[in-house]
Structures are given as C-alpha cells and as structure tokens.
mmCIF file of C-alpha atoms in Angstrom:
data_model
loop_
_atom_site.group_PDB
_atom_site.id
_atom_site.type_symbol
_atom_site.label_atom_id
_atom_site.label_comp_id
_atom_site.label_asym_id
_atom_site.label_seq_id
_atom_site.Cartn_x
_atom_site.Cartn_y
_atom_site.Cartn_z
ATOM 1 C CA UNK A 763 35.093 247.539 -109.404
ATOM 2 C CA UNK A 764 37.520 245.588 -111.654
ATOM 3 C CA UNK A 765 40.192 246.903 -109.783
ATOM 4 C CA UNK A 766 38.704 245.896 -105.987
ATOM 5 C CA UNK A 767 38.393 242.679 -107.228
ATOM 6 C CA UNK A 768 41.832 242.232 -108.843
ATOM 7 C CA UNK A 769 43.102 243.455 -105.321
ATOM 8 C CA UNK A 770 41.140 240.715 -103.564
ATOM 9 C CA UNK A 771 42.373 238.185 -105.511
ATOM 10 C CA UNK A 772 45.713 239.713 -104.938
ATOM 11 C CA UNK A 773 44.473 239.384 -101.003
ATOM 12 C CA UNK A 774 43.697 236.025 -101.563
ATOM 13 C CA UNK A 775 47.129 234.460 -103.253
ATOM 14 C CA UNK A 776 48.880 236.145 -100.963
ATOM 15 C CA UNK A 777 47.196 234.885 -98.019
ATOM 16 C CA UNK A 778 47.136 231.242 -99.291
ATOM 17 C CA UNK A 779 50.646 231.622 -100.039
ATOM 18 C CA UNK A 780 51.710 232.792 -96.417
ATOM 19 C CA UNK A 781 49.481 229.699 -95.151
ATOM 20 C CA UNK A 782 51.738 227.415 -97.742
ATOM 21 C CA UNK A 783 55.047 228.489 -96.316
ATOM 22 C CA UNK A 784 53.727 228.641 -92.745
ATOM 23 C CA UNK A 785 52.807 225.065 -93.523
ATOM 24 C CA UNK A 786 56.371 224.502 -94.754
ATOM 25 C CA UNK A 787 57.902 225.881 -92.047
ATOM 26 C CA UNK A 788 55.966 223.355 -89.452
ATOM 27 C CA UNK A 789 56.464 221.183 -91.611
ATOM 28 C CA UNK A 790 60.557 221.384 -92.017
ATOM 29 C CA UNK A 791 60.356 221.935 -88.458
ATOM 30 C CA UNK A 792 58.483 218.933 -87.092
ATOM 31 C CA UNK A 793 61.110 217.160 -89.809
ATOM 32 C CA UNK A 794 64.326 219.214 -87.804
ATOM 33 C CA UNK A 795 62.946 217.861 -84.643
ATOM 34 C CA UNK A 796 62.391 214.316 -85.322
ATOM 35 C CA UNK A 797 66.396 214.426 -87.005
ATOM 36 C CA UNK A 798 67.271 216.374 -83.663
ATOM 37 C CA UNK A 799 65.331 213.417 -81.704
ATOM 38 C CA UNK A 800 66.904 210.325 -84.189
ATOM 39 C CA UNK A 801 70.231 211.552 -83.693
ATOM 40 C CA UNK A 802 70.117 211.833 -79.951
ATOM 41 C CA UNK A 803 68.910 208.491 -79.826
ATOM 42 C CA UNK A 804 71.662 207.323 -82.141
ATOM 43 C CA UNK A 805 74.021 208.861 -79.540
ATOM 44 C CA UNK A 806 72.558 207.525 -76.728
ATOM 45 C CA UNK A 807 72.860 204.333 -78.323
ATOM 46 C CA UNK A 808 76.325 204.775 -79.424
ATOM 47 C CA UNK A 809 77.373 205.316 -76.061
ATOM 48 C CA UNK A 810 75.804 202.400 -74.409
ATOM 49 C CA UNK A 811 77.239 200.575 -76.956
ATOM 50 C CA UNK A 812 81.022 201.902 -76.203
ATOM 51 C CA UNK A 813 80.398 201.647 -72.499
ATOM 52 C CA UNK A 814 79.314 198.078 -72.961
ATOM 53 C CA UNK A 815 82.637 197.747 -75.195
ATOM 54 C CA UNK A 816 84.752 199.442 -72.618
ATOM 55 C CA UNK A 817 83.034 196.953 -69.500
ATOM 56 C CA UNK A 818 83.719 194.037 -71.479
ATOM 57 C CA UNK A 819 87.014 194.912 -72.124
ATOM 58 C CA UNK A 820 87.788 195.039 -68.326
ATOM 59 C CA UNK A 821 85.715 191.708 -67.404
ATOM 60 C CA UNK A 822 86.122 188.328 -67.322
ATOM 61 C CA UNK A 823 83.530 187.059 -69.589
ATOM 62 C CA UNK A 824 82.391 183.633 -66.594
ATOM 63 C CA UNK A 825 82.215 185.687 -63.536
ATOM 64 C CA UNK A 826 82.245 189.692 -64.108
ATOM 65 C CA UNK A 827 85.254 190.359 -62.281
ATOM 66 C CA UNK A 828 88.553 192.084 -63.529
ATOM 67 C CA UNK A 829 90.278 190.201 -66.590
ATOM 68 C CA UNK A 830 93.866 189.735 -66.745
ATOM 69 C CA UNK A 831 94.402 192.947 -68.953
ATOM 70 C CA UNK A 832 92.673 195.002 -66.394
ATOM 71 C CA UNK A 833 94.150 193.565 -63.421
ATOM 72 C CA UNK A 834 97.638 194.421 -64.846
ATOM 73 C CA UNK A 835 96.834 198.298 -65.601
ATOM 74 C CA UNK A 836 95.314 199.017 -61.915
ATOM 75 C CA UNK A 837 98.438 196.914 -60.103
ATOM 76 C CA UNK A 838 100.943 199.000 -62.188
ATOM 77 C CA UNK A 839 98.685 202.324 -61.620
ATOM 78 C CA UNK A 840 99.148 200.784 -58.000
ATOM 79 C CA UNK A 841 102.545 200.251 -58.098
ATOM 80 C CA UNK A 842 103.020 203.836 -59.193
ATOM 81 C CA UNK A 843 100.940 205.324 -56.388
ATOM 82 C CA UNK A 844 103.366 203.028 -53.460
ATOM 83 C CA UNK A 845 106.202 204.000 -55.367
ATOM 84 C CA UNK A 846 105.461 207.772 -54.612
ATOM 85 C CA UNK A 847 104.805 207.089 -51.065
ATOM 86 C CA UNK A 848 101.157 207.470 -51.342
ATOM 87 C CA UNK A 849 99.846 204.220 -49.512
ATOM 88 C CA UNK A 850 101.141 200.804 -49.157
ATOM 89 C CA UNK A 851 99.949 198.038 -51.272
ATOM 90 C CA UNK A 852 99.575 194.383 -51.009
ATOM 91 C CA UNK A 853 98.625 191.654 -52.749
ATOM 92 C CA UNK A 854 96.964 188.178 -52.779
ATOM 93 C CA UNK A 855 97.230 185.306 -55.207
ATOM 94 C CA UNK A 856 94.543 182.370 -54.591
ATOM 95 C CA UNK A 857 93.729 179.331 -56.212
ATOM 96 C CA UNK A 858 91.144 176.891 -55.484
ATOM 97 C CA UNK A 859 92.158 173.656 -54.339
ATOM 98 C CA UNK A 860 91.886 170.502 -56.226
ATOM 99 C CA UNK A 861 89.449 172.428 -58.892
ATOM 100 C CA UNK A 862 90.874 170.054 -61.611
ATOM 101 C CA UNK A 863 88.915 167.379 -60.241
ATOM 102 C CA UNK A 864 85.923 169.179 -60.369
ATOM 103 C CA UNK A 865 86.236 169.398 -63.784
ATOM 104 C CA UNK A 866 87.434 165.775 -64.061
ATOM 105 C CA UNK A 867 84.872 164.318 -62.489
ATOM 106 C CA UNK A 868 81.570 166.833 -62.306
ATOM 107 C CA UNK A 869 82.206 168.293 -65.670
ATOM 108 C CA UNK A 870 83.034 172.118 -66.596
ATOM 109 C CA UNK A 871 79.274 173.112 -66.636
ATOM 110 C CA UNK A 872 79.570 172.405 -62.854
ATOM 111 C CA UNK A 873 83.293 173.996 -62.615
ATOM 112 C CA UNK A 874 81.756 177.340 -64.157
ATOM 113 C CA UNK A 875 79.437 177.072 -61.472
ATOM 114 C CA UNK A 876 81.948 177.013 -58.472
ATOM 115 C CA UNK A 877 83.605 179.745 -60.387
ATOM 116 C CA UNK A 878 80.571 181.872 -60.589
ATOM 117 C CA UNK A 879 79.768 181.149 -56.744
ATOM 118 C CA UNK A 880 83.071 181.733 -56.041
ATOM 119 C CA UNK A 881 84.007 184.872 -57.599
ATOM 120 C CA UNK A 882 80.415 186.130 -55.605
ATOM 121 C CA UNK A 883 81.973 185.503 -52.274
ATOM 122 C CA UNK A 884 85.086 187.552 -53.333
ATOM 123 C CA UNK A 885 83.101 190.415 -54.604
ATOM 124 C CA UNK A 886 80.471 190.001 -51.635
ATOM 125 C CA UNK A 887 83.537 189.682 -48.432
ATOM 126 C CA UNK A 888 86.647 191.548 -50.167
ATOM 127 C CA UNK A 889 87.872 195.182 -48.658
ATOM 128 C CA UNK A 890 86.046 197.205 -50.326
ATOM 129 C CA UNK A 891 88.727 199.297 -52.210
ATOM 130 C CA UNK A 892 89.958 195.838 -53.269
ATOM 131 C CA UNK A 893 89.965 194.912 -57.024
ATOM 132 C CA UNK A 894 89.190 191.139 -57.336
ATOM 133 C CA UNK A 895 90.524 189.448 -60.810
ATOM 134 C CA UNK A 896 90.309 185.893 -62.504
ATOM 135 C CA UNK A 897 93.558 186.037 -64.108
ATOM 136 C CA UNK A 898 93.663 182.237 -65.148
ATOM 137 C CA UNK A 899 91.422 178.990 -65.297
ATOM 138 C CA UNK A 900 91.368 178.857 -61.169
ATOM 139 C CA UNK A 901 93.313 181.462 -60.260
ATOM 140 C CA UNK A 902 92.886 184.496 -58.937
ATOM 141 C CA UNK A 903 94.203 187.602 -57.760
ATOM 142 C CA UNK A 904 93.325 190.455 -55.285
ATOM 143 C CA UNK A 905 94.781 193.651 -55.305
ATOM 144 C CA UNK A 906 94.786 195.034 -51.359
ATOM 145 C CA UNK A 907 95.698 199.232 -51.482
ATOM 146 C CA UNK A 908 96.667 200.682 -48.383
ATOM 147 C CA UNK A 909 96.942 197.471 -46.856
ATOM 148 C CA UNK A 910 100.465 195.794 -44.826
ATOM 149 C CA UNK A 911 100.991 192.120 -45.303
ATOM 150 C CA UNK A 912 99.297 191.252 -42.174
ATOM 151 C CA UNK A 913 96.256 193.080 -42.995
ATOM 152 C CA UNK A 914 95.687 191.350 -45.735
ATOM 153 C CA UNK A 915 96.469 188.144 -45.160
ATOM 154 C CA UNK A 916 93.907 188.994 -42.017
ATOM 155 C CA UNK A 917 91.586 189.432 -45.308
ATOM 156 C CA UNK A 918 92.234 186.694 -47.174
ATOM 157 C CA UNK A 919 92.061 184.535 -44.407
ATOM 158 C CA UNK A 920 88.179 185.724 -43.517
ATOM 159 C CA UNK A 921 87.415 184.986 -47.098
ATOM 160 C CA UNK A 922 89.076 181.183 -46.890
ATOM 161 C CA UNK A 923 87.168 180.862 -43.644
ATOM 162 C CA UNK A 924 83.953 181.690 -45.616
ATOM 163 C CA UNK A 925 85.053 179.547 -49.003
ATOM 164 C CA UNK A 926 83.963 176.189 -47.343
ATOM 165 C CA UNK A 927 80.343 177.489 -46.957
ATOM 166 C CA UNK A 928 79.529 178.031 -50.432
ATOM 167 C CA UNK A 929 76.548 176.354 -51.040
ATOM 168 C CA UNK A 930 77.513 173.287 -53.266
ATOM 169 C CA UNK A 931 74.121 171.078 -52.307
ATOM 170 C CA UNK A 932 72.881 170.560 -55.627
ATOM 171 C CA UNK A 933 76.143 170.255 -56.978
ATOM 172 C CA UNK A 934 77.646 166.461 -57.449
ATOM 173 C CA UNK A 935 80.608 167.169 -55.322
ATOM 174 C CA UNK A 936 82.290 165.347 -51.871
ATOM 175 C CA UNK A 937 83.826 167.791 -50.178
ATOM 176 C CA UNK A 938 83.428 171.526 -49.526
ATOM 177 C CA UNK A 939 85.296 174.375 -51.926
ATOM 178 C CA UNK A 940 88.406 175.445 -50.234
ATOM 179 C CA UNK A 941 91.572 177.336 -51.558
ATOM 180 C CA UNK A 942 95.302 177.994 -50.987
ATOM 181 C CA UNK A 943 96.632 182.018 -51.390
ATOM 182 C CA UNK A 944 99.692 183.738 -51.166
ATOM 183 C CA UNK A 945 100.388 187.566 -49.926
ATOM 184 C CA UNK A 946 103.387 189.906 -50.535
ATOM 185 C CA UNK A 947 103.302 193.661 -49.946
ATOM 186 C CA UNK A 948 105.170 196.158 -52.030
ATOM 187 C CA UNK A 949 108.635 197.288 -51.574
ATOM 188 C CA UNK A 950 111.045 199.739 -52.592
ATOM 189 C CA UNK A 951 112.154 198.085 -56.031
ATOM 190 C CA UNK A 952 108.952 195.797 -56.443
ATOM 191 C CA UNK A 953 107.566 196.035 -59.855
ATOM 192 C CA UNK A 954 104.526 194.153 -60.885
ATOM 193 C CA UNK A 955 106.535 190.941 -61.894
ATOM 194 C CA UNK A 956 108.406 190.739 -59.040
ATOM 195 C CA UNK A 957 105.453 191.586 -56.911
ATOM 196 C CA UNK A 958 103.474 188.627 -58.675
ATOM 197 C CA UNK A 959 106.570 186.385 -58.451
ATOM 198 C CA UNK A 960 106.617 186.888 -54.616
ATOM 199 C CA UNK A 961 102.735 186.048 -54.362
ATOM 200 C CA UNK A 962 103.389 183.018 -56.074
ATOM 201 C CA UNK A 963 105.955 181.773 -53.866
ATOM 202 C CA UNK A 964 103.908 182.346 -50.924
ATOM 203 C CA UNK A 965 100.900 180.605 -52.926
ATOM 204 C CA UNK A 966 103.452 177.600 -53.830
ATOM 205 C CA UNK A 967 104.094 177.720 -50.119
ATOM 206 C CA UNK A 968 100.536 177.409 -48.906
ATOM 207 C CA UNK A 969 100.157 174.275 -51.448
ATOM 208 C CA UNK A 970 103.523 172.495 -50.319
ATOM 209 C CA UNK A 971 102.078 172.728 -46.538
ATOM 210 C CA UNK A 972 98.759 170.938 -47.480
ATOM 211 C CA UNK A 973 96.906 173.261 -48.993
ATOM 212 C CA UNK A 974 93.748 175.508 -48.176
ATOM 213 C CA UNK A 975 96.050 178.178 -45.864
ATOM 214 C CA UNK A 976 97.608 181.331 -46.538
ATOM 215 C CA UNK A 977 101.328 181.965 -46.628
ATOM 216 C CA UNK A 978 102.551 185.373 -46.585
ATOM 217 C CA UNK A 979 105.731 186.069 -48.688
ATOM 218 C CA UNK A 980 108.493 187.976 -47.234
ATOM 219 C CA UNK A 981 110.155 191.137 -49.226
#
C-alpha cells in the first residue's frame, strides 16, 4: 500500500510538473510573439520613417514639388538617357511675373499662397511624364522627356494660358498671376549647365519682350 501511494504521489509531481512547463512554454511563447509583433511594428515604423526622410529629401518643403537637389539628379539621369539616343529631352524655365510685388505689397503669407496655387496648376496641366521643380524663390523648372522644342513650348504655353485663371479672389491682389518661361531642347554636347544656361536665355528673352510669353532658345 505504501508503495501505491508513493507511486501516486510520484503521478502527481510529475503531472503538476508537465502542467508547469506546459505553462512555461505558453507562456515564453505568447512572450516570443508579442517580441515577434513589437519588432515588426518597429520596422514598419522605421520604414515610414525613412520613406518620409527619403520624400522630404526630394520636395520642396512650400509646395511638394521637386527641390533643387532632385531636379538636378533626374535632368542629369535625363541627360544621360538623350545622350544615348534614347529620347529627346527638353526643358522649360518659368518664373512668375512681377511676384516681388506680391510680396512687397500683399505680404509673403499671401506669396506662399500663389506659390502653393501655382505649383497645383503645374502638377494638375503638366505632361504627365514631366517632373515639375521649384528650384528658387519664383522660379521654376520643368523637365519635358521625349519632347522637341516645339512640343514643349506647345506645353508651356497651355499652362501660361491657364496661369491667369488661378483663383486669386480672396487674395488682395490687382491683376491676375501670369509668368514668363524659356525652352531649349538637348543637343549633342548639352550638359545640364549648358542646358539650364540656354533656358535662361530664352527666359531672359521672354522678360525683355514684355513679359508673360514663352521664348524658345535655339541650340
């Protein structure tokens, strides 16, 4: 008899210890899952954050659109791509007229606002493989791949058609946005400086003839 019930007591620990390490097990399993679950959220997190990083490193921080530092890498990634004799290339410098004296006079609260409404009818009426940069205080610049010089200045010139019909009702301004542009196209030889330098004489062209036109700029 002594020895049945020393084996059920035997029975006994050794059940309640198999129910204490099954517990353990759940247990350093529910703990492995929640780490498993913390992590990927720490991921996930880290890679919105990088993404977020990476998207404000491209953008102009006033209106979304390419900065100057991304603008440069896609027209010399463009430049390389013409240079191949993969597609032609163009390109469109415009500057809004007379925005100084929006600032002057309205104040830059209302000159980020014809910015803002500005940049959205470039994004909104641009091709759509164009890439549309603010590369200075008013300035801007739009990058036109497989497009000739009269195709885009075709473009440009739909989008200064439109620029005078951004709303500016609630805004304390007299007369209607408007804005001068120049347009080159690549050539054999063109790198991005000369490229730019040849959109800015057409843009310094459009200004010397009064303004709010666009002047194409011969190779």
């Amino acid at each position: 008899l002594a020895s049945v019930i020393a084996d059920a007591c035997t029975f006994e620990e050794l059940d309640d210890y198999r129910q204490r390490l099954e517990d353990l097990v759940a247990e350093r399993t529910a703990d492995l899952e929640q780490a498993s679950r913390e992590r990927e959220e720490l991921l996930a997190e880290l890679r919105r954050h990088t993404g977020l990083l990476e998207q404000q490193s491209r953008e102009d921080p006033l209106t979304g659109l390419a900065n100057r530092r991304y603008f440069d890498e896609q027209l010399a990634a463009a430049i390389d791509i013409a240079a191949a004799g993969g597609r032609s290339l163009a390109l469109a410098l415009i500057d809004l007229d007379h925005f100084k004296q929006v600032n002057d006079s309205a104040g830059h609260a209302v000159g980020d606002t014809v910015l803002l409404r500005f940049a959205a009818l470039l994004m909104q009426h641009a091709p759509i493989e164009a890439l549309v940069a603010r590369i200075g205080g008013e300035e801007f610049a739009v990058l036109l791949p497989g497009l000739s010089c009269d195709s885009a200045v075709a473009a440009v010139e739909l989008l200064r058609i439109r620029t005078p019909l951004i709303p500016i009702d609630d805004l304390p301004l007299r007369t209607p946005l408007r804005f001068s542009a120049g347009v080159c196209e690549w050539t054999v030889g063109d790198d991005a400086d000369s490229l730019l330098r040849r959109a800015d004489r057409g843009l310094y062209a459009a200004k010397a003839a009064g303004r709010d036109q666009v002047c194409a700029e011969p190779a």
